[in-house]
PDB file of C-alpha atoms in Angstrom:
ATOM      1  CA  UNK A   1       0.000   0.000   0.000  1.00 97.00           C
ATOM      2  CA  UNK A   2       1.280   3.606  -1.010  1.00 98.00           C
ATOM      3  CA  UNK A   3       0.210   6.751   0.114  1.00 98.00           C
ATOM      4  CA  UNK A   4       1.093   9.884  -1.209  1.00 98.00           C
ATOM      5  CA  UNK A   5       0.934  13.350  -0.694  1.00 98.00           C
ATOM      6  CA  UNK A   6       1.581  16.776  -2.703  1.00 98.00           C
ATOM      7  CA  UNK A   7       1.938  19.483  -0.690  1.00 98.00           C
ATOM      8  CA  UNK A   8       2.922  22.750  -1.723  1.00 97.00           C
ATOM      9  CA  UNK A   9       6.416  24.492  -0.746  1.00 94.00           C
ATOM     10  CA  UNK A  10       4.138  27.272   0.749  1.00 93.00           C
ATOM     11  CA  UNK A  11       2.444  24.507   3.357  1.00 94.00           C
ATOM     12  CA  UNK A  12       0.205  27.221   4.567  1.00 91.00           C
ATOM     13  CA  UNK A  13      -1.857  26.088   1.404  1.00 94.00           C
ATOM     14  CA  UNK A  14      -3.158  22.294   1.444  1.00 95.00           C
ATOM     15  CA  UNK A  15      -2.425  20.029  -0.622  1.00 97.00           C
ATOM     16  CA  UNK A  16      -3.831  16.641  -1.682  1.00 98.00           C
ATOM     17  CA  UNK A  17      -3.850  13.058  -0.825  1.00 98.00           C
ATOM     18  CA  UNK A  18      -4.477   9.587  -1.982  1.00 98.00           C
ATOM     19  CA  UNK A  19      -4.073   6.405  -1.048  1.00 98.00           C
ATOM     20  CA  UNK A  20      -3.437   3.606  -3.730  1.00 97.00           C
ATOM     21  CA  UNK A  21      -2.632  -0.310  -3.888  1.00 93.00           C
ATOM     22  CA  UNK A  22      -0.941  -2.096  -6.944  1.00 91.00           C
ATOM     23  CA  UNK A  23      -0.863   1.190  -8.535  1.00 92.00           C
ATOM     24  CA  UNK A  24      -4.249   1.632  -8.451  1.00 95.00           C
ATOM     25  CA  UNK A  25      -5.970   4.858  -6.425  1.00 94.00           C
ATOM     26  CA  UNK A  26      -8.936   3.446  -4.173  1.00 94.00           C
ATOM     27  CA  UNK A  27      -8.883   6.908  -1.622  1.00 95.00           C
ATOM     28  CA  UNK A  28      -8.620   9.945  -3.470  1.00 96.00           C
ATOM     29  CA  UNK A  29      -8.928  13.792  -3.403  1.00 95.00           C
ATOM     30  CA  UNK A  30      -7.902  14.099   0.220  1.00 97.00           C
ATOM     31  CA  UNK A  31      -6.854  17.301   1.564  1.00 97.00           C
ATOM     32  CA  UNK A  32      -3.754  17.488   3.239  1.00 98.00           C
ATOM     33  CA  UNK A  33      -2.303  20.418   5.360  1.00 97.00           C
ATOM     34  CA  UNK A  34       1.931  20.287   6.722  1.00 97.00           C
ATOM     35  CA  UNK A  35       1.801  23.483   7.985  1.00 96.00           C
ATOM     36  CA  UNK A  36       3.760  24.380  11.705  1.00 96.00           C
ATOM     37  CA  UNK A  37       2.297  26.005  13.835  1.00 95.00           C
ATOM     38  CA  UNK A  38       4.385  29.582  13.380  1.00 95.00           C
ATOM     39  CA  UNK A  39       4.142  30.117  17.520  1.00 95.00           C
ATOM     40  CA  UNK A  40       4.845  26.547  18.645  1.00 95.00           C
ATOM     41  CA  UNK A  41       7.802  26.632  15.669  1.00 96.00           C
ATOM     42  CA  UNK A  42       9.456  29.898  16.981  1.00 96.00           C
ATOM     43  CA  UNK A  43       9.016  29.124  20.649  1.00 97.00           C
ATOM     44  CA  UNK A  44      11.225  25.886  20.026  1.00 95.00           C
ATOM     45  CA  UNK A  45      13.737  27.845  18.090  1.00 96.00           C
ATOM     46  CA  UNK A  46      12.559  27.465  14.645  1.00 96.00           C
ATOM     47  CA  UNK A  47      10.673  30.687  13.655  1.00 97.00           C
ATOM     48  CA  UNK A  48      10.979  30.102   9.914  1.00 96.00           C
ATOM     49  CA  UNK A  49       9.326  27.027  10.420  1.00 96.00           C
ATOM     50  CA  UNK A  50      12.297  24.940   8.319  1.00 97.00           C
ATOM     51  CA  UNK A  51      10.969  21.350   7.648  1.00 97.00           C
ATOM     52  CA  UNK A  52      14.209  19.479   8.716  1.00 97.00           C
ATOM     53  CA  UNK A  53      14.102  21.131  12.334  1.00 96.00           C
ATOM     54  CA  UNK A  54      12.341  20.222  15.278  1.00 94.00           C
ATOM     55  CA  UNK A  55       8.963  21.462  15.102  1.00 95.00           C
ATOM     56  CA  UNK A  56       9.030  22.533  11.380  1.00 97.00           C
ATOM     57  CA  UNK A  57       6.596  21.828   8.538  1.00 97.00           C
ATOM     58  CA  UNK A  58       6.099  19.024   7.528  1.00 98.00           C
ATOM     59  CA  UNK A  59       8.990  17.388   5.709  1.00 98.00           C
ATOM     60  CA  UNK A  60       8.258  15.849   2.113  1.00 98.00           C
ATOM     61  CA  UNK A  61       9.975  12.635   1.493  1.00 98.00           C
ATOM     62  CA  UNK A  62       9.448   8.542   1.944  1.00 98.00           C
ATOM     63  CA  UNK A  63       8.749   7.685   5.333  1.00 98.00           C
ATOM     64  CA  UNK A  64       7.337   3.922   6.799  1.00 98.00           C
ATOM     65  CA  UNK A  65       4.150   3.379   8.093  1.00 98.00           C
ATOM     66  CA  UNK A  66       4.711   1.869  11.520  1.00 96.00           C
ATOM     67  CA  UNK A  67       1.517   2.369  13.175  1.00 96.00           C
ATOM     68  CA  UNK A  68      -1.777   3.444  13.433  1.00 97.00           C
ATOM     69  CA  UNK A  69      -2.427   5.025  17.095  1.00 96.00           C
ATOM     70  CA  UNK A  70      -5.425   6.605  18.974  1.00 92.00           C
ATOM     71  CA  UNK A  71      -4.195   9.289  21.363  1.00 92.00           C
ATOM     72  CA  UNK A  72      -5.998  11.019  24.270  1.00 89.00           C
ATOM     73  CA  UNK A  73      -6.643  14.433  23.199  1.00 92.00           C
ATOM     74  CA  UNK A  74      -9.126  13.769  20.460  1.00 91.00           C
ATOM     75  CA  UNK A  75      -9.612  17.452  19.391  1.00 91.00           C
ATOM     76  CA  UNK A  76      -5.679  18.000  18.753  1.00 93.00           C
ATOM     77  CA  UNK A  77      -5.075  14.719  17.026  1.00 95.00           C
ATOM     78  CA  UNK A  78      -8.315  13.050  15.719  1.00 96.00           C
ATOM     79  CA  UNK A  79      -9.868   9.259  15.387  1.00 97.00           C
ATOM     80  CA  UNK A  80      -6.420   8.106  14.364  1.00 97.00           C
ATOM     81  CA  UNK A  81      -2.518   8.703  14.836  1.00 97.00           C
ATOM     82  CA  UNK A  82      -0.618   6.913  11.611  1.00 98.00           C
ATOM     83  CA  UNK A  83       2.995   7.086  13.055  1.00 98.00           C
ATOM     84  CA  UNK A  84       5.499   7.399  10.371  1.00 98.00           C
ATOM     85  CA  UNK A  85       9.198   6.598  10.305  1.00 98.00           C
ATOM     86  CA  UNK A  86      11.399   8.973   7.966  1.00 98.00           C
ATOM     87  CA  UNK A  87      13.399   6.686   5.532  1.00 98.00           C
ATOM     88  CA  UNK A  88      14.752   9.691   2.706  1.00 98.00           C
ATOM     89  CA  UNK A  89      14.588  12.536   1.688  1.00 98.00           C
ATOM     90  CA  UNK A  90      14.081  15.850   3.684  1.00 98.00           C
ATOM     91  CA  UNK A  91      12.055  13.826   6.121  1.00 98.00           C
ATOM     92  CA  UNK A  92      15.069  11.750   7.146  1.00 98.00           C
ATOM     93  CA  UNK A  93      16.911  14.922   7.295  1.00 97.00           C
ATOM     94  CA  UNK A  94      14.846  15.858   9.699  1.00 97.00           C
ATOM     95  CA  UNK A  95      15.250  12.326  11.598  1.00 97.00           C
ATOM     96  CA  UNK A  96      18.870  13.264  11.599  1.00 97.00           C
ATOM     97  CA  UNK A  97      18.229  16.210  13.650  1.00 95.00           C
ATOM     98  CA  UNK A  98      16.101  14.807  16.318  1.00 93.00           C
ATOM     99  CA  UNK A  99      12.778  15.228  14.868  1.00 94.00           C
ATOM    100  CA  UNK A 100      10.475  12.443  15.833  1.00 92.00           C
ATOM    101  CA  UNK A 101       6.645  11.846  16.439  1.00 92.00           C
ATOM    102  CA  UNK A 102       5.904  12.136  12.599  1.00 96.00           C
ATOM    103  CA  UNK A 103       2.521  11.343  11.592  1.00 98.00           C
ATOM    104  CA  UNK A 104      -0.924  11.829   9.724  1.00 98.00           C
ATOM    105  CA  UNK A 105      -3.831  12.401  12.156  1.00 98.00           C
ATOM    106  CA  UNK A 106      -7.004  14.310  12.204  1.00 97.00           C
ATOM    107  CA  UNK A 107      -8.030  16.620  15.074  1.00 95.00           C
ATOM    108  CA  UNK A 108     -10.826  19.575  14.817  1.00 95.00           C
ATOM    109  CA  UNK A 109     -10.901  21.925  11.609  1.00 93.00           C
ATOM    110  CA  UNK A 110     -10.343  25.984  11.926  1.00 92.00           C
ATOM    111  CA  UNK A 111     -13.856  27.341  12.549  1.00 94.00           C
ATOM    112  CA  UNK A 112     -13.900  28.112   9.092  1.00 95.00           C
ATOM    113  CA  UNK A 113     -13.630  24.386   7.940  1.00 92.00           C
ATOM    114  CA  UNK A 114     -10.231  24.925   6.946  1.00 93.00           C
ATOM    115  CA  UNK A 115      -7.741  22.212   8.621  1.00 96.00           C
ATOM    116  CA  UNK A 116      -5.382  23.519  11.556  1.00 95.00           C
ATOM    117  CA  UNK A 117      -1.579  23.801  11.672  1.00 94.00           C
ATOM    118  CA  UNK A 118       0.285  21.513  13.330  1.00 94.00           C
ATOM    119  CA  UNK A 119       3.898  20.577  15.342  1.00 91.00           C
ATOM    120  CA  UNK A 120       4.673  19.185  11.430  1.00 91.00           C
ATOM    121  CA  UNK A 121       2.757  16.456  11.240  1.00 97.00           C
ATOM    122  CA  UNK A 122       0.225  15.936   7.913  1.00 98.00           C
ATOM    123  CA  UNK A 123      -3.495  16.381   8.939  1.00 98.00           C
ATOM    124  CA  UNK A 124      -6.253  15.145   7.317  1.00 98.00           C
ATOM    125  CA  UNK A 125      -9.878  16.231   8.338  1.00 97.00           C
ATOM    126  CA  UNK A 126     -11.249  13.053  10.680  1.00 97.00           C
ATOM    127  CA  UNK A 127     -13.320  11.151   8.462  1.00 96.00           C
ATOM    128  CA  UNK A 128     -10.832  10.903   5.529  1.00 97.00           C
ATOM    129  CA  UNK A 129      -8.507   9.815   8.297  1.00 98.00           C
ATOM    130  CA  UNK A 130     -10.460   7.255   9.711  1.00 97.00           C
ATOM    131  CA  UNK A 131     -10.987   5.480   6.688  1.00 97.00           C
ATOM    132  CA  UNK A 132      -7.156   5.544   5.807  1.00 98.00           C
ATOM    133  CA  UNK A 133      -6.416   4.386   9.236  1.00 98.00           C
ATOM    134  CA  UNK A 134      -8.883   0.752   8.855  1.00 97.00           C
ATOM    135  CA  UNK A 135      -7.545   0.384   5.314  1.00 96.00           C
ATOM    136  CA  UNK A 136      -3.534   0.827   7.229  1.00 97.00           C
ATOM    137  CA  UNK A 137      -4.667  -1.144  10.125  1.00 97.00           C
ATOM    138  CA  UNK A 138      -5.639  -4.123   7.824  1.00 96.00           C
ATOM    139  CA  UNK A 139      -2.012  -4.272   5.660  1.00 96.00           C
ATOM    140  CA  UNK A 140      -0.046  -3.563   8.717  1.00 96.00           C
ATOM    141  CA  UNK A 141      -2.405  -6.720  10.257  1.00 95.00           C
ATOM    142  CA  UNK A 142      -1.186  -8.689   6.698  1.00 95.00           C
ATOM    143  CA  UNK A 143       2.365  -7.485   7.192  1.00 96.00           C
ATOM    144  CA  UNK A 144       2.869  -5.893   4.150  1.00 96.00           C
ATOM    145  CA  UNK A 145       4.449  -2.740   4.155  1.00 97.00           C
ATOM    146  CA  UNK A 146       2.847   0.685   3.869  1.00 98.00           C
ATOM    147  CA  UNK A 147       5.061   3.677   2.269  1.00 98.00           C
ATOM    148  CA  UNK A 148       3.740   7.022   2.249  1.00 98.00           C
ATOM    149  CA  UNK A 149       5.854   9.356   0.062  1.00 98.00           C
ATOM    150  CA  UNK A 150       5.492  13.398   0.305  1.00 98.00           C
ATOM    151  CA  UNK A 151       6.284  15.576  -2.552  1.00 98.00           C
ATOM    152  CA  UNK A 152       6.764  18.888  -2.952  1.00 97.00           C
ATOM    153  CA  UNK A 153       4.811  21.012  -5.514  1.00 96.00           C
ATOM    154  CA  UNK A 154       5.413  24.575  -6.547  1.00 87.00           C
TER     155      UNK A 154
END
């Protein structure tokens, strides 16, 4: 299973997401939003929000899916937690330098519908990551491996 992202260099603007197997796209036209959050970036030392620091946006690259997670604070993070492990590009750049907790997760839109920022992770709005998340569970249950790539888009 693949999924991949476009995101654009600006990642205050989203970008899209699918999810395919055997080449073939069965999740598609998912928005996607790797933007930091510009106060949380600059209060850990990274006010320009670079994706290869610690609290940057979100890194484009090939990362591992490791595991799909539920965590406490539903509103911040959403149904589902896919943890990712950073395997090239900028993303294991960013590994390199002591990023870690990389992931895709939901967690509750801007009041405008518009997704939130994050600490650089990729969010998804909940349902679209919900139904990622079974569809991960089940080929992570199968062992085979999940890759999710992130590219950048001018």
């Amino acid at each position: 299973m693949r999924i991949v992202s476009r995101l654009p260099r600006d990642r205050a603007q989203p970008g899209t997401l699918w999810v395919e197997r055997n080449g073939q796209p069965f999740i598609e036209d998912v928005r996607i939003r790797g933007k930091a959050d510009s106060k949380a970036a600059a209060d850990h030392g990274n006010p320009s929000r670079n994706p290869t620091a610690p609290y940057g946006d979100h890194p484009a690259g090939g990362y591992r899916v490791i595991a799909v997670e539920r965590k406490s604070d539903l509103r911040k993070y959403g149904p589902a937690f896919i943890r990712l492990d950073p395997i090239s590009g900028d993303a294991l750049l960013a590994k390199q330098n002591g990023r870690d907790g990389l992931a895709l997760h939901g967690g509750d839109l801007n009041n405008d519908g518009t997704l939130r920022a994050t600490n650089g992770c990729g969010r998804l709005d909940n349902d679209n990551i919900s139904r990622i998340a079974i569809d991960v569970r089940v080929a992570i249950g199968m062992s085979e491996e999940v890759i999710y790539e992130c590219e950048n888009i001018d």
